[in-house]
PDB file of C-alpha atoms in Angstrom:
ATOM      1  CA  UNK A   1       0.000   0.000   0.000  1.00 31.00           C
ATOM      2  CA  UNK A   2       1.101   3.546  -0.727  1.00 31.00           C
ATOM      3  CA  UNK A   3       0.147   6.336   1.637  1.00 30.00           C
ATOM      4  CA  UNK A   4      -0.344   9.941   0.574  1.00 34.00           C
ATOM      5  CA  UNK A   5       0.899  12.539   3.095  1.00 38.00           C
ATOM      6  CA  UNK A   6      -1.421  15.266   4.293  1.00 40.00           C
ATOM      7  CA  UNK A   7      -1.570  18.202   1.882  1.00 42.00           C
ATOM      8  CA  UNK A   8      -3.572  21.292   1.050  1.00 46.00           C
ATOM      9  CA  UNK A   9      -6.594  20.728  -1.211  1.00 47.00           C
ATOM     10  CA  UNK A  10      -6.008  21.442  -4.876  1.00 47.00           C
ATOM     11  CA  UNK A  11      -8.070  24.173  -6.559  1.00 43.00           C
ATOM     12  CA  UNK A  12     -10.127  21.557  -8.360  1.00 41.00           C
ATOM     13  CA  UNK A  13     -10.862  19.765  -5.094  1.00 40.00           C
ATOM     14  CA  UNK A  14     -11.971  23.080  -3.603  1.00 40.00           C
ATOM     15  CA  UNK A  15     -14.583  23.414  -6.317  1.00 36.00           C
ATOM     16  CA  UNK A  16     -15.742  19.791  -6.480  1.00 37.00           C
ATOM     17  CA  UNK A  17     -15.718  19.125  -2.734  1.00 38.00           C
ATOM     18  CA  UNK A  18     -16.853  22.620  -1.759  1.00 38.00           C
ATOM     19  CA  UNK A  19     -13.746  23.212   0.320  1.00 40.00           C
ATOM     20  CA  UNK A  20     -12.800  26.753   1.332  1.00 43.00           C
ATOM     21  CA  UNK A  21     -10.384  28.426  -1.063  1.00 44.00           C
ATOM     22  CA  UNK A  22      -9.718  32.019  -1.905  1.00 44.00           C
ATOM     23  CA  UNK A  23      -7.841  34.299  -4.258  1.00 45.00           C
ATOM     24  CA  UNK A  24      -5.940  32.853  -7.203  1.00 43.00           C
ATOM     25  CA  UNK A  25      -6.528  29.252  -6.073  1.00 42.00           C
ATOM     26  CA  UNK A  26     -10.284  29.749  -6.038  1.00 43.00           C
ATOM     27  CA  UNK A  27     -10.284  31.273  -9.529  1.00 44.00           C
ATOM     28  CA  UNK A  28      -8.005  28.515 -10.886  1.00 46.00           C
ATOM     29  CA  UNK A  29     -10.230  25.829  -9.400  1.00 46.00           C
ATOM     30  CA  UNK A  30     -13.350  27.448 -10.821  1.00 44.00           C
ATOM     31  CA  UNK A  31     -11.765  27.715 -14.244  1.00 46.00           C
ATOM     32  CA  UNK A  32     -10.721  24.066 -14.334  1.00 47.00           C
ATOM     33  CA  UNK A  33     -14.084  22.847 -13.072  1.00 45.00           C
ATOM     34  CA  UNK A  34     -15.910  25.048 -15.569  1.00 46.00           C
ATOM     35  CA  UNK A  35     -13.744  23.692 -18.365  1.00 48.00           C
ATOM     36  CA  UNK A  36     -14.577  20.136 -17.375  1.00 47.00           C
ATOM     37  CA  UNK A  37     -18.283  20.895 -17.305  1.00 44.00           C
ATOM     38  CA  UNK A  38     -18.031  22.647 -20.641  1.00 45.00           C
ATOM     39  CA  UNK A  39     -16.228  19.699 -22.189  1.00 46.00           C
ATOM     40  CA  UNK A  40     -18.885  17.265 -20.999  1.00 44.00           C
ATOM     41  CA  UNK A  41     -21.685  19.472 -22.257  1.00 44.00           C
ATOM     42  CA  UNK A  42     -19.991  19.932 -25.614  1.00 44.00           C
ATOM     43  CA  UNK A  43     -19.919  16.156 -26.066  1.00 43.00           C
ATOM     44  CA  UNK A  44     -23.704  16.208 -25.719  1.00 43.00           C
ATOM     45  CA  UNK A  45     -24.146  19.057 -28.195  1.00 43.00           C
ATOM     46  CA  UNK A  46     -25.308  21.534 -25.538  1.00 40.00           C
ATOM     47  CA  UNK A  47     -22.498  24.088 -25.556  1.00 38.00           C
ATOM     48  CA  UNK A  48     -24.808  27.118 -25.517  1.00 37.00           C
ATOM     49  CA  UNK A  49     -26.575  26.231 -22.285  1.00 37.00           C
ATOM     50  CA  UNK A  50     -23.818  24.054 -20.837  1.00 39.00           C
ATOM     51  CA  UNK A  51     -22.594  26.212 -17.997  1.00 40.00           C
ATOM     52  CA  UNK A  52     -22.472  29.840 -17.012  1.00 43.00           C
ATOM     53  CA  UNK A  53     -18.920  30.905 -17.681  1.00 43.00           C
ATOM     54  CA  UNK A  54     -17.494  34.401 -17.428  1.00 44.00           C
ATOM     55  CA  UNK A  55     -17.382  35.945 -20.924  1.00 45.00           C
ATOM     56  CA  UNK A  56     -13.669  36.612 -20.523  1.00 44.00           C
ATOM     57  CA  UNK A  57     -13.054  32.907 -19.919  1.00 43.00           C
ATOM     58  CA  UNK A  58     -15.437  31.378 -22.468  1.00 45.00           C
ATOM     59  CA  UNK A  59     -13.239  32.015 -25.498  1.00 46.00           C
ATOM     60  CA  UNK A  60     -10.181  30.490 -23.867  1.00 43.00           C
ATOM     61  CA  UNK A  61     -12.171  27.492 -22.672  1.00 39.00           C
ATOM     62  CA  UNK A  62     -13.719  26.850 -26.066  1.00 41.00           C
ATOM     63  CA  UNK A  63     -10.320  27.110 -27.737  1.00 40.00           C
ATOM     64  CA  UNK A  64      -8.781  24.574 -25.389  1.00 40.00           C
ATOM     65  CA  UNK A  65     -11.694  22.259 -24.628  1.00 36.00           C
ATOM     66  CA  UNK A  66     -10.405  19.547 -26.975  1.00 34.00           C
ATOM     67  CA  UNK A  67      -7.315  19.292 -24.813  1.00 36.00           C
ATOM     68  CA  UNK A  68      -9.389  17.974 -21.932  1.00 37.00           C
ATOM     69  CA  UNK A  69      -8.951  14.291 -22.642  1.00 39.00           C
ATOM     70  CA  UNK A  70      -9.537  11.122 -20.694  1.00 38.00           C
ATOM     71  CA  UNK A  71      -6.370  11.651 -18.674  1.00 38.00           C
ATOM     72  CA  UNK A  72      -7.950  14.677 -16.992  1.00 40.00           C
ATOM     73  CA  UNK A  73     -11.065  12.786 -16.016  1.00 38.00           C
ATOM     74  CA  UNK A  74      -9.030   9.853 -14.745  1.00 39.00           C
ATOM     75  CA  UNK A  75      -7.656  12.118 -12.028  1.00 39.00           C
ATOM     76  CA  UNK A  76     -11.150  12.743 -10.707  1.00 37.00           C
ATOM     77  CA  UNK A  77     -11.298   9.409  -8.942  1.00 39.00           C
ATOM     78  CA  UNK A  78     -10.326   6.597 -11.293  1.00 46.00           C
ATOM     79  CA  UNK A  79     -12.727   7.167 -14.184  1.00 53.00           C
ATOM     80  CA  UNK A  80     -11.947   5.077 -17.239  1.00 59.00           C
ATOM     81  CA  UNK A  81     -10.021   6.810 -19.987  1.00 71.00           C
ATOM     82  CA  UNK A  82     -11.614   6.915 -23.416  1.00 85.00           C
ATOM     83  CA  UNK A  83     -10.759   4.102 -25.828  1.00 93.00           C
ATOM     84  CA  UNK A  84      -9.020   5.231 -29.039  1.00 94.00           C
ATOM     85  CA  UNK A  85     -11.214   2.933 -31.177  1.00 96.00           C
ATOM     86  CA  UNK A  86     -13.832   0.196 -30.869  1.00 96.00           C
ATOM     87  CA  UNK A  87     -13.535  -3.584 -30.771  1.00 98.00           C
ATOM     88  CA  UNK A  88     -13.074  -5.012 -34.270  1.00 98.00           C
ATOM     89  CA  UNK A  89     -13.497  -8.815 -34.167  1.00 98.00           C
ATOM     90  CA  UNK A  90     -13.243  -9.197 -37.959  1.00 98.00           C
ATOM     91  CA  UNK A  91     -13.217  -7.350 -41.262  1.00 98.00           C
ATOM     92  CA  UNK A  92     -13.849  -8.390 -44.889  1.00 98.00           C
ATOM     93  CA  UNK A  93     -10.659  -6.535 -45.804  1.00 97.00           C
ATOM     94  CA  UNK A  94      -8.517  -8.993 -43.853  1.00 98.00           C
ATOM     95  CA  UNK A  95      -6.958 -11.843 -45.824  1.00 97.00           C
ATOM     96  CA  UNK A  96      -6.506 -15.329 -44.376  1.00 97.00           C
ATOM     97  CA  UNK A  97      -2.954 -16.612 -44.068  1.00 98.00           C
ATOM     98  CA  UNK A  98      -1.925 -18.450 -47.252  1.00 97.00           C
ATOM     99  CA  UNK A  99       1.007 -20.293 -45.660  1.00 97.00           C
ATOM    100  CA  UNK A 100       0.784 -24.073 -45.917  1.00 97.00           C
ATOM    101  CA  UNK A 101       3.647 -25.439 -43.810  1.00 97.00           C
ATOM    102  CA  UNK A 102       2.789 -25.380 -40.082  1.00 98.00           C
ATOM    103  CA  UNK A 103       5.064 -24.007 -37.373  1.00 98.00           C
ATOM    104  CA  UNK A 104       5.182 -22.811 -33.803  1.00 98.00           C
ATOM    105  CA  UNK A 105       4.069 -19.189 -33.694  1.00 98.00           C
ATOM    106  CA  UNK A 106       5.056 -17.102 -30.671  1.00 98.00           C
ATOM    107  CA  UNK A 107       3.097 -13.835 -30.467  1.00 98.00           C
ATOM    108  CA  UNK A 108       4.667 -11.640 -27.805  1.00 98.00           C
ATOM    109  CA  UNK A 109       2.422  -8.760 -26.786  1.00 98.00           C
ATOM    110  CA  UNK A 110       4.488  -6.514 -24.544  1.00 95.00           C
ATOM    111  CA  UNK A 111       7.787  -7.773 -25.904  1.00 95.00           C
ATOM    112  CA  UNK A 112       9.998  -5.219 -24.081  1.00 93.00           C
ATOM    113  CA  UNK A 113      13.612  -5.788 -25.161  1.00 94.00           C
ATOM    114  CA  UNK A 114      12.952  -9.345 -26.324  1.00 96.00           C
ATOM    115  CA  UNK A 115      13.471 -11.065 -22.972  1.00 94.00           C
ATOM    116  CA  UNK A 116      10.367 -13.265 -23.236  1.00 96.00           C
ATOM    117  CA  UNK A 117      11.267 -14.107 -26.822  1.00 97.00           C
ATOM    118  CA  UNK A 118      14.708 -15.233 -25.690  1.00 97.00           C
ATOM    119  CA  UNK A 119      13.042 -17.359 -23.015  1.00 96.00           C
ATOM    120  CA  UNK A 120      10.943 -18.889 -25.801  1.00 97.00           C
ATOM    121  CA  UNK A 121      14.130 -19.751 -27.681  1.00 97.00           C
ATOM    122  CA  UNK A 122      15.500 -21.621 -24.654  1.00 96.00           C
ATOM    123  CA  UNK A 123      12.363 -23.735 -24.322  1.00 96.00           C
ATOM    124  CA  UNK A 124      10.623 -21.855 -21.504  1.00 95.00           C
ATOM    125  CA  UNK A 125       7.348 -22.012 -23.442  1.00 96.00           C
ATOM    126  CA  UNK A 126       7.921 -25.560 -24.670  1.00 95.00           C
ATOM    127  CA  UNK A 127      10.676 -27.448 -26.537  1.00 96.00           C
ATOM    128  CA  UNK A 128      11.197 -26.016 -29.996  1.00 96.00           C
ATOM    129  CA  UNK A 129      12.062 -29.448 -31.386  1.00 95.00           C
ATOM    130  CA  UNK A 130       8.396 -30.349 -30.945  1.00 96.00           C
ATOM    131  CA  UNK A 131       7.229 -27.562 -33.251  1.00 97.00           C
ATOM    132  CA  UNK A 132       5.248 -28.630 -36.333  1.00 96.00           C
ATOM    133  CA  UNK A 133       7.664 -29.168 -39.225  1.00 95.00           C
ATOM    134  CA  UNK A 134      10.439 -28.308 -36.751  1.00 95.00           C
ATOM    135  CA  UNK A 135       9.983 -24.621 -37.546  1.00 97.00           C
ATOM    136  CA  UNK A 136       9.004 -21.516 -35.594  1.00 98.00           C
ATOM    137  CA  UNK A 137       8.343 -17.816 -36.066  1.00 98.00           C
ATOM    138  CA  UNK A 138       7.752 -14.930 -33.695  1.00 98.00           C
ATOM    139  CA  UNK A 139       5.870 -11.643 -33.695  1.00 98.00           C
ATOM    140  CA  UNK A 140       7.220  -9.125 -31.192  1.00 98.00           C
ATOM    141  CA  UNK A 141       4.859  -6.245 -30.389  1.00 98.00           C
ATOM    142  CA  UNK A 142       6.010  -3.439 -28.100  1.00 96.00           C
ATOM    143  CA  UNK A 143       4.705   0.097 -27.587  1.00 95.00           C
ATOM    144  CA  UNK A 144       7.542   1.619 -25.562  1.00 93.00           C
ATOM    145  CA  UNK A 145       9.996   3.295 -27.993  1.00 92.00           C
ATOM    146  CA  UNK A 146      12.760   2.648 -25.457  1.00 92.00           C
ATOM    147  CA  UNK A 147      12.918  -0.886 -26.852  1.00 93.00           C
ATOM    148  CA  UNK A 148      12.962  -0.067 -30.574  1.00 95.00           C
ATOM    149  CA  UNK A 149      16.707  -0.642 -30.927  1.00 96.00           C
ATOM    150  CA  UNK A 150      17.011  -4.000 -29.115  1.00 96.00           C
ATOM    151  CA  UNK A 151      14.001  -5.365 -30.988  1.00 97.00           C
ATOM    152  CA  UNK A 152      15.486  -4.232 -34.290  1.00 97.00           C
ATOM    153  CA  UNK A 153      18.567  -6.201 -33.276  1.00 97.00           C
ATOM    154  CA  UNK A 154      16.474  -9.345 -32.786  1.00 97.00           C
ATOM    155  CA  UNK A 155      14.915  -8.931 -36.186  1.00 96.00           C
ATOM    156  CA  UNK A 156      18.292  -8.435 -37.835  1.00 97.00           C
ATOM    157  CA  UNK A 157      19.621 -11.542 -36.103  1.00 97.00           C
ATOM    158  CA  UNK A 158      16.750 -13.877 -36.964  1.00 96.00           C
ATOM    159  CA  UNK A 159      15.768 -12.430 -40.360  1.00 92.00           C
ATOM    160  CA  UNK A 160      12.461 -13.786 -41.676  1.00 93.00           C
ATOM    161  CA  UNK A 161      11.680 -15.781 -38.537  1.00 97.00           C
ATOM    162  CA  UNK A 162      11.078 -12.677 -36.411  1.00 98.00           C
ATOM    163  CA  UNK A 163       8.621  -9.900 -37.182  1.00 98.00           C
ATOM    164  CA  UNK A 164       8.864  -6.781 -35.029  1.00 98.00           C
ATOM    165  CA  UNK A 165       6.190  -4.162 -34.461  1.00 98.00           C
ATOM    166  CA  UNK A 166       7.962  -1.376 -32.570  1.00 97.00           C
ATOM    167  CA  UNK A 167       6.228   1.654 -31.070  1.00 97.00           C
ATOM    168  CA  UNK A 168       3.022  -0.353 -31.472  1.00 98.00           C
ATOM    169  CA  UNK A 169       0.507  -1.251 -28.771  1.00 97.00           C
ATOM    170  CA  UNK A 170      -1.425  -4.517 -28.910  1.00 97.00           C
ATOM    171  CA  UNK A 171      -5.146  -3.831 -28.809  1.00 98.00           C
ATOM    172  CA  UNK A 172      -8.544  -4.819 -30.200  1.00 98.00           C
ATOM    173  CA  UNK A 173      -8.632  -2.348 -33.099  1.00 98.00           C
ATOM    174  CA  UNK A 174      -6.301  -0.245 -35.216  1.00 98.00           C
ATOM    175  CA  UNK A 175      -5.250   3.388 -35.262  1.00 97.00           C
ATOM    176  CA  UNK A 176      -3.066   5.404 -32.919  1.00 97.00           C
ATOM    177  CA  UNK A 177      -3.187   6.038 -29.191  1.00 96.00           C
ATOM    178  CA  UNK A 178      -1.575   7.891 -26.335  1.00 94.00           C
ATOM    179  CA  UNK A 179       0.799   5.602 -24.456  1.00 92.00           C
ATOM    180  CA  UNK A 180       2.046   6.439 -20.959  1.00 91.00           C
ATOM    181  CA  UNK A 181       5.651   5.590 -20.111  1.00 89.00           C
ATOM    182  CA  UNK A 182       7.002   4.059 -16.936  1.00 81.00           C
ATOM    183  CA  UNK A 183      10.301   5.855 -16.375  1.00 81.00           C
ATOM    184  CA  UNK A 184      10.997   4.710 -12.808  1.00 80.00           C
ATOM    185  CA  UNK A 185      11.067   0.885 -12.659  1.00 65.00           C
ATOM    186  CA  UNK A 186      14.523   0.364 -14.125  1.00 64.00           C
ATOM    187  CA  UNK A 187      15.099  -3.062 -12.556  1.00 59.00           C
ATOM    188  CA  UNK A 188      11.766  -4.346 -13.916  1.00 60.00           C
ATOM    189  CA  UNK A 189      12.370  -3.184 -17.505  1.00 59.00           C
ATOM    190  CA  UNK A 190       9.926  -0.264 -17.118  1.00 58.00           C
ATOM    191  CA  UNK A 191       7.093  -2.740 -16.791  1.00 59.00           C
ATOM    192  CA  UNK A 192       4.385  -0.205 -15.871  1.00 70.00           C
ATOM    193  CA  UNK A 193       4.097   1.528 -19.238  1.00 86.00           C
ATOM    194  CA  UNK A 194       0.434   1.455 -20.247  1.00 89.00           C
ATOM    195  CA  UNK A 195      -2.312   2.766 -22.496  1.00 89.00           C
ATOM    196  CA  UNK A 196      -4.196   3.727 -19.349  1.00 88.00           C
ATOM    197  CA  UNK A 197      -3.439   6.951 -17.444  1.00 89.00           C
ATOM    198  CA  UNK A 198      -4.776   5.164 -14.346  1.00 86.00           C
ATOM    199  CA  UNK A 199      -1.742   2.885 -14.111  1.00 86.00           C
ATOM    200  CA  UNK A 200       0.107   3.577 -10.869  1.00 86.00           C
ATOM    201  CA  UNK A 201       3.534   3.487 -12.535  1.00 82.00           C
ATOM    202  CA  UNK A 202       2.418   5.828 -15.306  1.00 79.00           C
ATOM    203  CA  UNK A 203       1.179   8.243 -12.663  1.00 83.00           C
ATOM    204  CA  UNK A 204       4.368   8.023 -10.615  1.00 81.00           C
ATOM    205  CA  UNK A 205       6.294   8.790 -13.810  1.00 81.00           C
ATOM    206  CA  UNK A 206       4.332  11.995 -14.296  1.00 87.00           C
ATOM    207  CA  UNK A 207       2.116  10.672 -17.133  1.00 83.00           C
ATOM    208  CA  UNK A 208       4.880  11.092 -19.696  1.00 86.00           C
ATOM    209  CA  UNK A 209       3.169  10.172 -22.963  1.00 90.00           C
ATOM    210  CA  UNK A 210       4.021   9.296 -26.552  1.00 93.00           C
ATOM    211  CA  UNK A 211       1.765   8.518 -29.506  1.00 96.00           C
ATOM    212  CA  UNK A 212       2.067   4.975 -30.862  1.00 96.00           C
ATOM    213  CA  UNK A 213       0.347   2.779 -33.417  1.00 98.00           C
ATOM    214  CA  UNK A 214      -2.256   0.163 -32.535  1.00 98.00           C
ATOM    215  CA  UNK A 215      -2.364  -3.389 -33.867  1.00 98.00           C
ATOM    216  CA  UNK A 216      -5.402  -5.653 -33.747  1.00 98.00           C
ATOM    217  CA  UNK A 217      -4.611  -9.110 -32.358  1.00 98.00           C
ATOM    218  CA  UNK A 218      -7.609 -10.563 -34.194  1.00 98.00           C
ATOM    219  CA  UNK A 219      -6.207  -9.447 -37.532  1.00 98.00           C
ATOM    220  CA  UNK A 220      -2.718 -10.676 -36.753  1.00 98.00           C
ATOM    221  CA  UNK A 221      -4.062 -14.131 -35.931  1.00 98.00           C
ATOM    222  CA  UNK A 222      -6.134 -14.383 -39.096  1.00 98.00           C
ATOM    223  CA  UNK A 223      -3.459 -13.100 -41.452  1.00 98.00           C
ATOM    224  CA  UNK A 224      -0.375 -14.759 -39.938  1.00 98.00           C
ATOM    225  CA  UNK A 225      -1.432 -18.141 -38.514  1.00 98.00           C
ATOM    226  CA  UNK A 226      -3.097 -21.314 -39.801  1.00 98.00           C
ATOM    227  CA  UNK A 227      -5.049 -24.042 -37.958  1.00 98.00           C
ATOM    228  CA  UNK A 228      -2.129 -26.489 -38.168  1.00 98.00           C
ATOM    229  CA  UNK A 229       0.204 -24.112 -36.289  1.00 98.00           C
ATOM    230  CA  UNK A 230       0.909 -24.295 -32.561  1.00 98.00           C
ATOM    231  CA  UNK A 231       0.088 -20.704 -31.589  1.00 98.00           C
ATOM    232  CA  UNK A 232       1.188 -19.180 -28.292  1.00 98.00           C
ATOM    233  CA  UNK A 233       0.146 -15.673 -27.302  1.00 98.00           C
ATOM    234  CA  UNK A 234       2.013 -14.056 -24.423  1.00 98.00           C
ATOM    235  CA  UNK A 235      -0.007 -11.069 -23.241  1.00 97.00           C
ATOM    236  CA  UNK A 236       1.556  -8.720 -20.701  1.00 95.00           C
ATOM    237  CA  UNK A 237       0.101  -5.378 -21.742  1.00 95.00           C
ATOM    238  CA  UNK A 238      -0.557  -3.585 -18.452  1.00 89.00           C
ATOM    239  CA  UNK A 239      -4.325  -3.543 -18.366  1.00 93.00           C
ATOM    240  CA  UNK A 240      -5.160  -3.600 -22.072  1.00 96.00           C
ATOM    241  CA  UNK A 241      -6.008  -7.296 -21.671  1.00 97.00           C
ATOM    242  CA  UNK A 242      -9.327  -6.113 -20.207  1.00 97.00           C
ATOM    243  CA  UNK A 243     -10.173  -4.781 -23.671  1.00 98.00           C
ATOM    244  CA  UNK A 244      -8.316  -7.235 -25.918  1.00 98.00           C
ATOM    245  CA  UNK A 245      -9.615 -10.484 -24.418  1.00 98.00           C
ATOM    246  CA  UNK A 246     -13.378  -9.749 -24.565  1.00 98.00           C
ATOM    247  CA  UNK A 247     -12.951  -8.610 -28.173  1.00 98.00           C
ATOM    248  CA  UNK A 248     -10.881 -11.706 -28.935  1.00 98.00           C
ATOM    249  CA  UNK A 249     -13.711 -13.872 -27.599  1.00 98.00           C
ATOM    250  CA  UNK A 250     -16.002 -12.322 -30.249  1.00 98.00           C
ATOM    251  CA  UNK A 251     -13.626 -13.205 -33.084  1.00 98.00           C
ATOM    252  CA  UNK A 252     -13.477 -16.447 -35.061  1.00 98.00           C
ATOM    253  CA  UNK A 253      -9.708 -15.918 -35.228  1.00 98.00           C
ATOM    254  CA  UNK A 254      -9.447 -16.733 -31.508  1.00 98.00           C
ATOM    255  CA  UNK A 255      -9.766 -20.426 -32.357  1.00 98.00           C
ATOM    256  CA  UNK A 256      -6.321 -20.259 -33.969  1.00 98.00           C
ATOM    257  CA  UNK A 257      -4.738 -19.832 -30.501  1.00 98.00           C
ATOM    258  CA  UNK A 258      -3.579 -22.931 -28.641  1.00 98.00           C
ATOM    259  CA  UNK A 259      -2.251 -21.316 -25.474  1.00 98.00           C
ATOM    260  CA  UNK A 260      -2.724 -17.851 -23.989  1.00 98.00           C
ATOM    261  CA  UNK A 261      -0.218 -16.695 -21.374  1.00 98.00           C
ATOM    262  CA  UNK A 262      -1.996 -13.683 -19.915  1.00 97.00           C
ATOM    263  CA  UNK A 263      -0.802 -11.599 -17.003  1.00 95.00           C
ATOM    264  CA  UNK A 264      -3.762  -9.918 -15.335  1.00 94.00           C
ATOM    265  CA  UNK A 265      -3.665  -6.353 -14.052  1.00 93.00           C
ATOM    266  CA  UNK A 266      -6.207  -4.243 -12.134  1.00 94.00           C
ATOM    267  CA  UNK A 267      -9.561  -3.876 -13.849  1.00 95.00           C
ATOM    268  CA  UNK A 268      -9.616  -0.084 -13.576  1.00 93.00           C
ATOM    269  CA  UNK A 269      -7.110   0.012 -16.448  1.00 94.00           C
ATOM    270  CA  UNK A 270      -9.773  -0.930 -18.992  1.00 96.00           C
ATOM    271  CA  UNK A 271     -10.560   1.625 -21.700  1.00 95.00           C
ATOM    272  CA  UNK A 272     -13.739  -0.114 -22.885  1.00 96.00           C
ATOM    273  CA  UNK A 273     -15.266  -0.201 -19.407  1.00 96.00           C
ATOM    274  CA  UNK A 274     -15.029  -3.988 -19.203  1.00 97.00           C
ATOM    275  CA  UNK A 275     -16.415  -5.445 -15.979  1.00 97.00           C
ATOM    276  CA  UNK A 276     -15.163  -8.488 -14.096  1.00 97.00           C
ATOM    277  CA  UNK A 277     -18.250 -10.378 -15.290  1.00 98.00           C
ATOM    278  CA  UNK A 278     -17.409  -9.449 -18.899  1.00 98.00           C
ATOM    279  CA  UNK A 279     -13.857 -10.676 -18.470  1.00 98.00           C
ATOM    280  CA  UNK A 280     -14.905 -13.924 -16.810  1.00 98.00           C
ATOM    281  CA  UNK A 281     -17.367 -14.620 -19.604  1.00 98.00           C
ATOM    282  CA  UNK A 282     -14.729 -13.951 -22.253  1.00 98.00           C
ATOM    283  CA  UNK A 283     -12.199 -16.285 -20.604  1.00 98.00           C
ATOM    284  CA  UNK A 284     -14.810 -19.012 -20.254  1.00 98.00           C
ATOM    285  CA  UNK A 285     -15.711 -18.658 -23.932  1.00 98.00           C
ATOM    286  CA  UNK A 286     -12.065 -18.938 -24.995  1.00 98.00           C
ATOM    287  CA  UNK A 287     -11.496 -22.002 -22.836  1.00 98.00           C
ATOM    288  CA  UNK A 288     -14.587 -23.663 -24.268  1.00 98.00           C
ATOM    289  CA  UNK A 289     -13.052 -23.216 -27.699  1.00 97.00           C
ATOM    290  CA  UNK A 290     -10.023 -25.216 -26.635  1.00 97.00           C
ATOM    291  CA  UNK A 291      -7.626 -22.437 -25.671  1.00 98.00           C
ATOM    292  CA  UNK A 292      -5.407 -23.267 -22.718  1.00 98.00           C
ATOM    293  CA  UNK A 293      -5.062 -20.273 -20.346  1.00 97.00           C
ATOM    294  CA  UNK A 294      -2.596 -21.173 -17.567  1.00 96.00           C
ATOM    295  CA  UNK A 295      -1.711 -18.922 -14.653  1.00 92.00           C
ATOM    296  CA  UNK A 296       1.016 -16.560 -15.810  1.00 91.00           C
ATOM    297  CA  UNK A 297       3.230 -13.899 -14.261  1.00 82.00           C
ATOM    298  CA  UNK A 298       6.440 -12.258 -15.453  1.00 74.00           C
ATOM    299  CA  UNK A 299       9.037 -10.636 -13.213  1.00 63.00           C
ATOM    300  CA  UNK A 300       9.674  -8.042 -15.901  1.00 52.00           C
ATOM    301  CA  UNK A 301       7.771  -8.125 -19.206  1.00 48.00           C
TER     302      UNK A 301
END
């Protein structure tokens, strides 16, 4: 448990909790709270009657209202941040994998510097000599740009067997997203980097953010694996599993997975608003389709 020392209320807390404030703090708190209210009202198309704001402030608020994103609301007590896109279980534009020869396929979501991939090579996820046709391939997906160089080194070393998606977050749809960096956990390979601004390590790092691409696991499975493969998905994506797994359960491509190594994180990191009941139902559905989901935990990533 982490304890927060006693402190003075922030201006925003003064407004929302009706705490006594005065002077510049009171005005700052009122301005922030008014901006939040204005942003919410704008989303509902009611800007004109949204809130009574001083004329001198309205122009500035309207000009900057789009900057009030989900990160701001997350600080108001753990509200879920807004998802960058919606679950996409399938698409007619996706093409099924045309490969014929089967292989082991290791899909590493949250690949970091390649440490889990190297564990795969040493047999930690099963003996490679048992792979279909004696062959394997790996897809290494990592959002944190800190690891771009080491992952490029893995791809250069293993050529066509390794496919790297750097500065790319594993998710349930495609596009781009804000990604919050863990800059403090050096010994654990910066394991707290996350798409969610609610992540404790992202917060302790000051919510330092970068924009990264999104990849859809459902599409990767359909386009890169075949039923005869032995497909392993390692998923250590700091809360995004709460969005990826329920979407995966809606996709026919999920049946291509043989084993899912999923590290679970707190449910308040979901961007889709997934509940525990939703997650339980999704896991049950995947297991009923023959996917093995063992208990999994990584000391780093």
